[in-house]
CSV table of C-alpha atoms and ligand atoms in Angstrom, one decimal:
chain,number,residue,atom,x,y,z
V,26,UNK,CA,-4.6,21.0,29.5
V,27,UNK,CA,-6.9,18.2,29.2
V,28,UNK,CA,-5.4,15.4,28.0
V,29,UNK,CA,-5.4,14.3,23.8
V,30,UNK,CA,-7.1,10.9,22.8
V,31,UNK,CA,-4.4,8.2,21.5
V,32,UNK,CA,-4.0,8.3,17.8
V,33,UNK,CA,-6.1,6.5,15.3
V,34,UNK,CA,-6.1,5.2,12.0
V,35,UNK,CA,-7.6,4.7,8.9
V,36,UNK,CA,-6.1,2.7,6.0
V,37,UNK,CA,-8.0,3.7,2.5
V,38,UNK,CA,-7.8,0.0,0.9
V,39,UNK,CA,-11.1,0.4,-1.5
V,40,UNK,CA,-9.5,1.0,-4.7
V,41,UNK,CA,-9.4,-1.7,-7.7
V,42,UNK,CA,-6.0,-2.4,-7.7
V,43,UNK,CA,-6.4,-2.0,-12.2
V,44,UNK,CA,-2.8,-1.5,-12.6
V,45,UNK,CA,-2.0,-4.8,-10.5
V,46,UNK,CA,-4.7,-7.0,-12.7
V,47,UNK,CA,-4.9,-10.6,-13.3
V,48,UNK,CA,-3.4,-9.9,-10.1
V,49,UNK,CA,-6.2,-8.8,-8.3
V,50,UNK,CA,-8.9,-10.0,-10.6
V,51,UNK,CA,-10.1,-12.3,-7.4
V,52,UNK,CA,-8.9,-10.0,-4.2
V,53,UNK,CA,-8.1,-6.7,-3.4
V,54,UNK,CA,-3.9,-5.6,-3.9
V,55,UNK,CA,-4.2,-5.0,-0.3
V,56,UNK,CA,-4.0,-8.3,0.6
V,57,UNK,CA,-1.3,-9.8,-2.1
V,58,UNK,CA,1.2,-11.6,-0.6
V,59,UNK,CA,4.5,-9.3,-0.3
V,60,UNK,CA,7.6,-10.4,1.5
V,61,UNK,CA,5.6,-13.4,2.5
V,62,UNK,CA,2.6,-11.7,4.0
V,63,UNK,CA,-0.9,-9.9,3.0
V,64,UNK,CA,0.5,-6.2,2.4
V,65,UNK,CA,-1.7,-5.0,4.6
V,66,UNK,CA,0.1,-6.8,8.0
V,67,UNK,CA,3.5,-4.5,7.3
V,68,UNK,CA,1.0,-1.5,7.7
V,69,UNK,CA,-1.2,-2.8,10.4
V,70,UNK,CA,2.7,-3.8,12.5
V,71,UNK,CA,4.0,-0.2,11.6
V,72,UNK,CA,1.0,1.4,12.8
V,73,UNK,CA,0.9,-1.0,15.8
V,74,UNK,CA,4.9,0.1,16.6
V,75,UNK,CA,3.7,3.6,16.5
V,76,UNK,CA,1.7,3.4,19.8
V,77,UNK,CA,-1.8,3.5,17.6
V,78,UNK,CA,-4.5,0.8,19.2
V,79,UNK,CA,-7.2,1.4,16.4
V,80,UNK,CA,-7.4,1.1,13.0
V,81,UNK,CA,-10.0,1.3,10.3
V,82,UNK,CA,-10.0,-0.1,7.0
V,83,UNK,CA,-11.9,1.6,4.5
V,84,UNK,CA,-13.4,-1.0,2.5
V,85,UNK,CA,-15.1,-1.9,-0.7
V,86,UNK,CA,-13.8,-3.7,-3.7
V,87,UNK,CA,-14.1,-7.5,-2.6
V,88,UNK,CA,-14.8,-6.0,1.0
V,89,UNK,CA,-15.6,-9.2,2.6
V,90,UNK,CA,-12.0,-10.8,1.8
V,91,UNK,CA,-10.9,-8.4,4.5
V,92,UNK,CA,-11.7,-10.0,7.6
V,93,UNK,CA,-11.3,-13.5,7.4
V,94,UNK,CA,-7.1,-12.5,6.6
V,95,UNK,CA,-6.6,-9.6,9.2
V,96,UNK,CA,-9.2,-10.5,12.1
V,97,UNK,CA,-9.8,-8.2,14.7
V,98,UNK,CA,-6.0,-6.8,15.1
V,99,UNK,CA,-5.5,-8.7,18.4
V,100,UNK,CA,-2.6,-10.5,16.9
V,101,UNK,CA,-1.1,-6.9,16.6
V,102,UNK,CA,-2.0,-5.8,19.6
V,103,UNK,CA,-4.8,-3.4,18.1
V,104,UNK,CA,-8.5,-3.1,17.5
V,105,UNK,CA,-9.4,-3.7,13.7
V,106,UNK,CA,-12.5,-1.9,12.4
V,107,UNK,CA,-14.0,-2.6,9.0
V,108,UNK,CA,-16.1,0.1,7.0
V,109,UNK,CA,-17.7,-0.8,3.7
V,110,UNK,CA,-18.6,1.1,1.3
V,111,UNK,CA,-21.2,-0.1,-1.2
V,112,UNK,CA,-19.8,2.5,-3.9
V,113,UNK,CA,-16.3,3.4,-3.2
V,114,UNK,CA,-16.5,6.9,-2.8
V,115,UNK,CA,-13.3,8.2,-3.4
V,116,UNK,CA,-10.4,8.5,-1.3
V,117,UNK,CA,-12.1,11.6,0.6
V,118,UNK,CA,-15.5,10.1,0.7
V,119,UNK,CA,-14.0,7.2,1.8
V,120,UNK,CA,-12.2,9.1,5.0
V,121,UNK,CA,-15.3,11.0,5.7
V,122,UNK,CA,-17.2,7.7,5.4
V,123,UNK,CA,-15.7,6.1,8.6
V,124,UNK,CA,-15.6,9.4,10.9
V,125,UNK,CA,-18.6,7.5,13.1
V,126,UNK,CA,-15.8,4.9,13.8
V,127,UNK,CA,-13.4,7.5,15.1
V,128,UNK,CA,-12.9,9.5,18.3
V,129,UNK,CA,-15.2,12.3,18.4
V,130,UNK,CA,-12.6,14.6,20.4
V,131,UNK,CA,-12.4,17.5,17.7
V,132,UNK,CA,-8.6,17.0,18.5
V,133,UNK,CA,-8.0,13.9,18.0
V,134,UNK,CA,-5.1,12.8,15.6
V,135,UNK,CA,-6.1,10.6,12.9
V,136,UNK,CA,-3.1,9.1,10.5
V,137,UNK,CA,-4.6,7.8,7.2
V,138,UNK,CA,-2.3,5.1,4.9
V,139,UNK,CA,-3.0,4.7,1.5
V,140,UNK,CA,-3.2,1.0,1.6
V,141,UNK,CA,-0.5,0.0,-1.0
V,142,UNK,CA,2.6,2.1,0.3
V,143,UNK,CA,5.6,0.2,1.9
V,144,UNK,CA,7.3,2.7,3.9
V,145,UNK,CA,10.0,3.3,6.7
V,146,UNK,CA,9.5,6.7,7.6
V,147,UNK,CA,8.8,7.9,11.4
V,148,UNK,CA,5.7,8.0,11.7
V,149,UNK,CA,6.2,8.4,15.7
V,150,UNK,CA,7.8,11.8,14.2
V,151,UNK,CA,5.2,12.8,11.9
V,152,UNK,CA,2.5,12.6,14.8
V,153,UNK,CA,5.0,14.8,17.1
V,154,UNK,CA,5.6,17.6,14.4
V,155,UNK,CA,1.7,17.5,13.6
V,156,UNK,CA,1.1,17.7,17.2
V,157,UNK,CA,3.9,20.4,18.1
V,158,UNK,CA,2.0,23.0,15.7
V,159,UNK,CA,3.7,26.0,14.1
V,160,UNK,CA,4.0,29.5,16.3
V,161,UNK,CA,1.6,28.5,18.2
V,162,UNK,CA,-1.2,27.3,15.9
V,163,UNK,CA,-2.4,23.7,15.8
V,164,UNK,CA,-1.7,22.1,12.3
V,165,UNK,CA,-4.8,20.9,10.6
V,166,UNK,CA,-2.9,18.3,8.3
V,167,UNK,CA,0.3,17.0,8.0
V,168,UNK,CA,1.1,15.2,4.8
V,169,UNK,CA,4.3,13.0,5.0
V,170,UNK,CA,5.9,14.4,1.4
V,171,UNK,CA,9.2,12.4,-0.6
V,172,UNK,CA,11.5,13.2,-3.8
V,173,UNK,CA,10.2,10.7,-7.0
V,174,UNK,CA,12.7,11.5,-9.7
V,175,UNK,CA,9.4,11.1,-12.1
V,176,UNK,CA,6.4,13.2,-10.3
V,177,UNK,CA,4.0,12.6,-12.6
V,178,UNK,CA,2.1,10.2,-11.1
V,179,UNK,CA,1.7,11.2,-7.7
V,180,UNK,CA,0.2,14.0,-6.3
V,181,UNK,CA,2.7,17.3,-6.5
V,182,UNK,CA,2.9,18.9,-3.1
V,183,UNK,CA,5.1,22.3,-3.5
V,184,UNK,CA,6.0,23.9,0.4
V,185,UNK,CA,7.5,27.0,1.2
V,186,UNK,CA,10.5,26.7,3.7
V,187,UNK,CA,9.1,26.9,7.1
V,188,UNK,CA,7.3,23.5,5.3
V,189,UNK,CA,3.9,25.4,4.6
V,190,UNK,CA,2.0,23.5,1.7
V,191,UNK,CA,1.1,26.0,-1.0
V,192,UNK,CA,-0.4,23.9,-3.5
V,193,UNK,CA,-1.9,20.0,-4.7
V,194,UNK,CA,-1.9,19.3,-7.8
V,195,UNK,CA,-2.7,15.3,-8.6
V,196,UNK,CA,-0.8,13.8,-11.3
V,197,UNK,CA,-0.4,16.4,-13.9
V,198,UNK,CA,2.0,16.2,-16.9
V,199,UNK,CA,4.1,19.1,-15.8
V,200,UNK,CA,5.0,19.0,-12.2
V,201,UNK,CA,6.4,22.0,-10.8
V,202,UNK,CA,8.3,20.2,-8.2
V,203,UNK,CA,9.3,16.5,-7.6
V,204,UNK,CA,8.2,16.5,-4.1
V,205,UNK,CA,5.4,14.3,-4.0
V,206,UNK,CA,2.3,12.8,-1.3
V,207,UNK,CA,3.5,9.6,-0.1
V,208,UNK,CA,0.1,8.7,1.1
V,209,UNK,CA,0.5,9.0,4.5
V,210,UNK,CA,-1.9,11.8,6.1
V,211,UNK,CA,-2.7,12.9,9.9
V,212,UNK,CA,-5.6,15.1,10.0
V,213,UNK,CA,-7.1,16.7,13.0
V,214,UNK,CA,-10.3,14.5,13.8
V,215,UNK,CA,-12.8,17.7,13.2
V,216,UNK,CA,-11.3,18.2,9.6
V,217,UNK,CA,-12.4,15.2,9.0
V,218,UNK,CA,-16.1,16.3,9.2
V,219,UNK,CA,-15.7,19.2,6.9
V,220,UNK,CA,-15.1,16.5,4.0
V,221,UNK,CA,-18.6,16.0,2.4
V,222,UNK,CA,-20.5,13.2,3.6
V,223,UNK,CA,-22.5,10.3,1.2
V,224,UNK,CA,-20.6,11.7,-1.6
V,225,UNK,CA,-17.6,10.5,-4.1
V,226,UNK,CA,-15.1,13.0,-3.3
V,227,UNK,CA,-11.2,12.6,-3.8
V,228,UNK,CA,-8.8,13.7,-1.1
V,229,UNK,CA,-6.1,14.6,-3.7
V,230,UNK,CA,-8.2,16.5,-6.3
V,231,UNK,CA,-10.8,18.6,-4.2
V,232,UNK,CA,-10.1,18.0,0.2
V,233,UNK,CA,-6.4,18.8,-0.1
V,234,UNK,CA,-6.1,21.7,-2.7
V,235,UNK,CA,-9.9,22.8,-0.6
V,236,UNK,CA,-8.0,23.2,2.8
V,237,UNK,CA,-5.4,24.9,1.0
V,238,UNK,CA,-7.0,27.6,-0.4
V,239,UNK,CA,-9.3,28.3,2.9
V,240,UNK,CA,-6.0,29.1,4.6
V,241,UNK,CA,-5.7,25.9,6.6
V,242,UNK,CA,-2.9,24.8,8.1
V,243,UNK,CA,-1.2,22.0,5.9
V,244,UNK,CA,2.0,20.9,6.5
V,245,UNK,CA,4.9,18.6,4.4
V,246,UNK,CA,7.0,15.9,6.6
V,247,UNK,CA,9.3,15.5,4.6
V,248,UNK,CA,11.7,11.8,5.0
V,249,UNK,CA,14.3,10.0,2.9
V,250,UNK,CA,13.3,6.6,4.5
V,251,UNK,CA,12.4,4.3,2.4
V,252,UNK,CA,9.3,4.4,0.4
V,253,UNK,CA,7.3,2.5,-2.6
V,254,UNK,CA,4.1,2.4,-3.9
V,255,UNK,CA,2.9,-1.1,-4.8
V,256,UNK,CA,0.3,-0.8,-7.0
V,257,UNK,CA,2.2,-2.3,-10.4
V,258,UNK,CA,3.7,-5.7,-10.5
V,259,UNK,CA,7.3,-4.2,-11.0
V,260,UNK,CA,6.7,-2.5,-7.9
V,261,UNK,CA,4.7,-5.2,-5.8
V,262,UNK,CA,7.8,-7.4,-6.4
V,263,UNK,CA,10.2,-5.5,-5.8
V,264,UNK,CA,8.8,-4.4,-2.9
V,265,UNK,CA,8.7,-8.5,-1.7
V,266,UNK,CA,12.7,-8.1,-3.1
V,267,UNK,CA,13.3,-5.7,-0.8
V,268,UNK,CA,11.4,-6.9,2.5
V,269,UNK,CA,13.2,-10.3,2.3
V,270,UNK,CA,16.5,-8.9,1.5
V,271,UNK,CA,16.2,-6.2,4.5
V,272,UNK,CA,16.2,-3.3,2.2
V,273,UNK,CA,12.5,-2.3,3.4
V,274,UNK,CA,12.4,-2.2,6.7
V,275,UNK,CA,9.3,-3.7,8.1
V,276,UNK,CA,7.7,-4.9,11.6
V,277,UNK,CA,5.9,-7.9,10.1
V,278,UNK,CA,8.4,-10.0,9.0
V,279,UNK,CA,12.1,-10.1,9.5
V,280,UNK,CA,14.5,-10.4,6.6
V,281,UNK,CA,16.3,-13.7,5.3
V,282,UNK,CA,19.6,-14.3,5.5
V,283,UNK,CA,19.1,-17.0,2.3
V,284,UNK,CA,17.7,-14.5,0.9
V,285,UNK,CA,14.2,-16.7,-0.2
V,286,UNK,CA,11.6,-16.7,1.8
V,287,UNK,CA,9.9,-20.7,1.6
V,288,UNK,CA,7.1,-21.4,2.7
V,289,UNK,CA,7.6,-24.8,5.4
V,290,UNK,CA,4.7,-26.3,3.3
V,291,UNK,CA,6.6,-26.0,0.3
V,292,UNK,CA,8.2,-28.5,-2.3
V,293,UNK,CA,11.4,-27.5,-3.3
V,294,UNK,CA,13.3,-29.9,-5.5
V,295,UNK,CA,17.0,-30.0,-4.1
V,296,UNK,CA,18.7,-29.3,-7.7
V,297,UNK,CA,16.5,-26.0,-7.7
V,298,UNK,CA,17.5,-22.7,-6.9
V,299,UNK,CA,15.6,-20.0,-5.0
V,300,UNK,CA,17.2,-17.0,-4.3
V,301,UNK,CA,17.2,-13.1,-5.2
V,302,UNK,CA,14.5,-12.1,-2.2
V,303,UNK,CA,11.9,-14.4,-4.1
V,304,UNK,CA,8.9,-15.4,-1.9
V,305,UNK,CA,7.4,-19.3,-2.1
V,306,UNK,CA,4.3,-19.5,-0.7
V,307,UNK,CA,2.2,-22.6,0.8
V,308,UNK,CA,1.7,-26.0,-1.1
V,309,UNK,CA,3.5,-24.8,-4.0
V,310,UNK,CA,6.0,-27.2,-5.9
V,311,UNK,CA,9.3,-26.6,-7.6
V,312,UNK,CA,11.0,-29.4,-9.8
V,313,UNK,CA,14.5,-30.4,-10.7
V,314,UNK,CA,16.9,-27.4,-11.7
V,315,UNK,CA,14.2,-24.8,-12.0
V,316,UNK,CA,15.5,-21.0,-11.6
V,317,UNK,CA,13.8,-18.8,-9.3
V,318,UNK,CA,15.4,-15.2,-8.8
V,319,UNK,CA,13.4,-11.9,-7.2
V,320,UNK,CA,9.8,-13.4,-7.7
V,321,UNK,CA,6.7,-13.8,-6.0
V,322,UNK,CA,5.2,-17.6,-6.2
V,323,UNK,CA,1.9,-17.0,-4.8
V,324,UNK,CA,0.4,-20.0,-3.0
V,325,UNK,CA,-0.7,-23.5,-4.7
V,326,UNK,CA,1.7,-22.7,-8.1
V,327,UNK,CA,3.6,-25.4,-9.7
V,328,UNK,CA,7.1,-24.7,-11.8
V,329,UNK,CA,8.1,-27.2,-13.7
V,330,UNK,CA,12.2,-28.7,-14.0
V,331,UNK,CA,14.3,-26.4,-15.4
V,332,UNK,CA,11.9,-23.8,-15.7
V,333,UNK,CA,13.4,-20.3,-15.1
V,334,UNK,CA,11.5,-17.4,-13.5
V,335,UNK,CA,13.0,-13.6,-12.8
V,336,UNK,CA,11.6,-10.7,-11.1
V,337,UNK,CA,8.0,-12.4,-11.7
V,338,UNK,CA,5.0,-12.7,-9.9
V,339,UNK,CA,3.4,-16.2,-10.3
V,340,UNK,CA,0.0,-15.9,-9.3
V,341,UNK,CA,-2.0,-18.9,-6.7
V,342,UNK,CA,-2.6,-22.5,-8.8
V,343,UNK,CA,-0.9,-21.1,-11.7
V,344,UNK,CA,1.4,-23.8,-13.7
V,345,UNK,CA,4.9,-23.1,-15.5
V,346,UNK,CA,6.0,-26.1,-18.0
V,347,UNK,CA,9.3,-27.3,-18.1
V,348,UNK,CA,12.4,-25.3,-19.2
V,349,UNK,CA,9.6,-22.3,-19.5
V,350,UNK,CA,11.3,-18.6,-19.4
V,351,UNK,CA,9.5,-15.8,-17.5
V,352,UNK,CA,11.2,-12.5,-16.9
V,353,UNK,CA,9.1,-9.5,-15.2
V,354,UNK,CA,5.9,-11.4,-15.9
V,355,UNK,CA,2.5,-11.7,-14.1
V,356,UNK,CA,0.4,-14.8,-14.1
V,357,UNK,CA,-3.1,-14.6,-13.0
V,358,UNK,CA,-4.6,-17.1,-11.1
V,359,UNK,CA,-4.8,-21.1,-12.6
V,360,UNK,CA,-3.0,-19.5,-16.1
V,361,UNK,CA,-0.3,-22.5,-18.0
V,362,UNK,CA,2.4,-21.6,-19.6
V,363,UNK,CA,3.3,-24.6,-21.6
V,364,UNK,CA,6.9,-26.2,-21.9
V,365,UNK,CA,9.5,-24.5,-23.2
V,366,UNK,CA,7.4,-21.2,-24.1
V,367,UNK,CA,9.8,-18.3,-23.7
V,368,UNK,CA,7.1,-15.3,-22.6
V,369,UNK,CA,8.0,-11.7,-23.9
V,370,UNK,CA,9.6,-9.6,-21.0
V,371,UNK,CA,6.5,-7.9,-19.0
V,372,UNK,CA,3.7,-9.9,-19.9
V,373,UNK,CA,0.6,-10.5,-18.2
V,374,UNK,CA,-1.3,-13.6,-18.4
V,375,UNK,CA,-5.1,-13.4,-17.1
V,376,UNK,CA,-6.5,-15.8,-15.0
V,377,UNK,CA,-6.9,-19.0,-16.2
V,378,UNK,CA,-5.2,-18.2,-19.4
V,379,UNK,CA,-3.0,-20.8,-21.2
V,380,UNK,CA,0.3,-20.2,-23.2
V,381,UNK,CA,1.3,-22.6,-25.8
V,382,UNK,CA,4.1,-22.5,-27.9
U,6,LIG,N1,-12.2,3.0,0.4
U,6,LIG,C1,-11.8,3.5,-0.8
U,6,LIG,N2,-12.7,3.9,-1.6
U,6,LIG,N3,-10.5,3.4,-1.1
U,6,LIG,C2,-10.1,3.9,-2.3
U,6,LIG,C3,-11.0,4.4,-3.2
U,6,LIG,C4,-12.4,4.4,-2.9
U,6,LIG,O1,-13.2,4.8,-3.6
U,6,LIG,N4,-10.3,4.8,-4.3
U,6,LIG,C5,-9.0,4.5,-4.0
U,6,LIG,N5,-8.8,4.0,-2.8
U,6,LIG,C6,-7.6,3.6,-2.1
U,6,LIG,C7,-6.8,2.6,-2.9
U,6,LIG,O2,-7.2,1.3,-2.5
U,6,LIG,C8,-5.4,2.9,-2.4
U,6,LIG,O3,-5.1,2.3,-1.1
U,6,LIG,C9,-5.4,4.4,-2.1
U,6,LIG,O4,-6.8,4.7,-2.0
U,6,LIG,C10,-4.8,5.3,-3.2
U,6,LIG,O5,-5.3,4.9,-4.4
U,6,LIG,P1,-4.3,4.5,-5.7
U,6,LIG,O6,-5.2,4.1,-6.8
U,6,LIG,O7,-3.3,3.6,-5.2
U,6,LIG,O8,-3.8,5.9,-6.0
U,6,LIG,P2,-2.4,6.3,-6.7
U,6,LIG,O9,-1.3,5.4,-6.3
U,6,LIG,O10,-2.6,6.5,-8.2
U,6,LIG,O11,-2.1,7.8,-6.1
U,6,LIG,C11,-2.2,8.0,-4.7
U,6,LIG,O12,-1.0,7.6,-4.1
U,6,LIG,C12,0.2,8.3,-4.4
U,6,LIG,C13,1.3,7.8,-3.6
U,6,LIG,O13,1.5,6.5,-3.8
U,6,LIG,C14,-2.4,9.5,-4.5
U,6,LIG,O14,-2.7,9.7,-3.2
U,6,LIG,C15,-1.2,10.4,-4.9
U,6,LIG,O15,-1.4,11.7,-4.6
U,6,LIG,C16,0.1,9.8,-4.2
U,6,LIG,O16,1.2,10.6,-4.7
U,7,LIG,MG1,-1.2,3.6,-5.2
């Protein structure tokens, strides 16, 4: 037997992060500050842990924020490849669009991460099931597959019970099953190449429910670990929640037994409170008796005395008045929010924005 190539891996990280706006108005969500580091490092450690030594982003919204962040990978221990593409392409384009970057062993593993999932599963044990094949047949792809209680938006993955995919069907209104893709793929390196090349395709819509129907081999791993999808603000911060508070288990940070994560640059006023799994990032300041519980303060934000701030993401330079009240809200970049201005629960403010009241 000749021996298999270590695995690689891609991380699809082109998208426009929409539902995350102001947010990501000036950066890609891949690199938003989550338990106290750019999301990207908890995937970049995970991988890492899982014995792979190269990874490729797949790049293009703000592609050239990447980089100067991440690095090569050396401080993981890996080698860091960036891929832009000029037009995203889609989430299949997109794969097919780094295959020069990748082994060219037809058998080859490759994982792919959707670049906005926080997850705990074994991916050491996904890559050995893909690898073990099924009576004798090499799986093609493995799709790592979880229980949402609402499936409809995700892509619906129905298997039979030897764990056979039968179908893909992305983000309908009627799911037939609440077994969903959790964004976490290993395809054989010469499926790769039967994706279209220089073309927008979508991995969910046409590759997936394609392979299917030519009587591939496509597989569900399915895991209870944990899992989340970032790409909201409700999610991003609980996702930051639950990597300081240990709930998410991660290789990129460790949790806090204070449970806040502050940033040694920051200025926290000793009558404040920080608490909840809330993040404080670099340079930013906190006054007298302000409140901060479950939020994200992104770096350079000021909150003003007696301010209080729940499960809200406070995005770099903005500024919070005095005795101000923010529950579940998201502040772009620079925005005000004068003193004393109560904002309704869930609201966004743009970038640069000012709230009076
Ligand atoms: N390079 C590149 N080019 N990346 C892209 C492109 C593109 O054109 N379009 C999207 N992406 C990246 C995004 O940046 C993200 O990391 C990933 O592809 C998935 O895109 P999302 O926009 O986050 O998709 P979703 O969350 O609605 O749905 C996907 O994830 C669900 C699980 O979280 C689908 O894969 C669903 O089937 C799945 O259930
Ligand atoms: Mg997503």
């Amino acid at each position: 037997m000749t021996e298999l190539p270590p695995p690689e891996a891609v991380i699809v990280a082109g998208g426009f992060g929409t539902r995350l706006l102001p947010l990501t108005a000036r950066r890609p969500k891949h690199l938003l500050d989550v338990g106290g580091v750019p999301f990207l490092e908890h995937q970049i450690a995970r991988l890492a842990e899982a014995g792979v030594e190269h990874i490729v982003l797949a790049t293009s919204y703000q592609a050239d924020m990447f980089a100067p962040v991440l690095g090569d990978g050396s401080r993981w221990g890996v080698r860091l490849d960036y891929v832009l593409e000029e037009e995203p392409l889609g989430t299949g384009g997109a794969i097919r669009n780094v295959a020069g970057a990748l082994t060219d062993d037809p058998n080859g593993a490759v994982i792919i991460l959707n670049g906005d999932v926080l997850s705990g599963h074994d991916l050491a044990g996904q890559l050995a099931d893909f690898r073990a094949g099924r009576n004798g047949r090499r799986v093609d792809v493995s799709l790592h597959l979880v229980e949402v209680e609402d499936a409809r938006a995700f892509g619906c993955v129905p298997t039979d019970e030897e764990g056979r995919v039968l179908d893909f069907v992305e983000k309908s209104d009627h799911p037939v099953t609440n077994q969903v893709n959790a964004g976490c793929y290993i395809f054989r390196r010469d499926i790769i190449d039967t994706i279209a090349p220089d073309t927008v395709v979508s991995v969910e819509r046409e590759t997936f429910p394609g392979l299917v129907a030519d009587g591939r081999l496509v597989v569900g791993f399915v895991e209870t670990a944990y899992w989340r999808d970032v790409g909201t603000p409700a999610a991003l911060v609980a996702a930051s929640r639950d990597v300081v508070l240990g709930t998410a288990p991660t290789p990129a940070v460790d949790a806090v037994e204070s449970g806040a994560r502050v940033d040694p640059s920051a200025s926290v006023a000793g009558t404040a409170t920080v608490g909840g799994g809330s993040v404080v990032m670099a340079d930013v300041v906190i006054e007298d008796a302000a409140e901060i519980s479950g939020s994200v303060l992104m770096t350079g934000a000021r909150i003003g005395a007696g301010a209080r701030i729940t499960d809200s993401v406070v995005g770099p330079g903005a500024v919070v008045g005095e005795k101000a009240v923010l529950t579940e809200a998201t502040l772009g970049d620079d925005a005000t929010i004068g003193a004393s201005v109560t904002l309704p629960a869930g609201e966004r403010v743009d970038c640069g924005e000012a709230r009076e009241g």
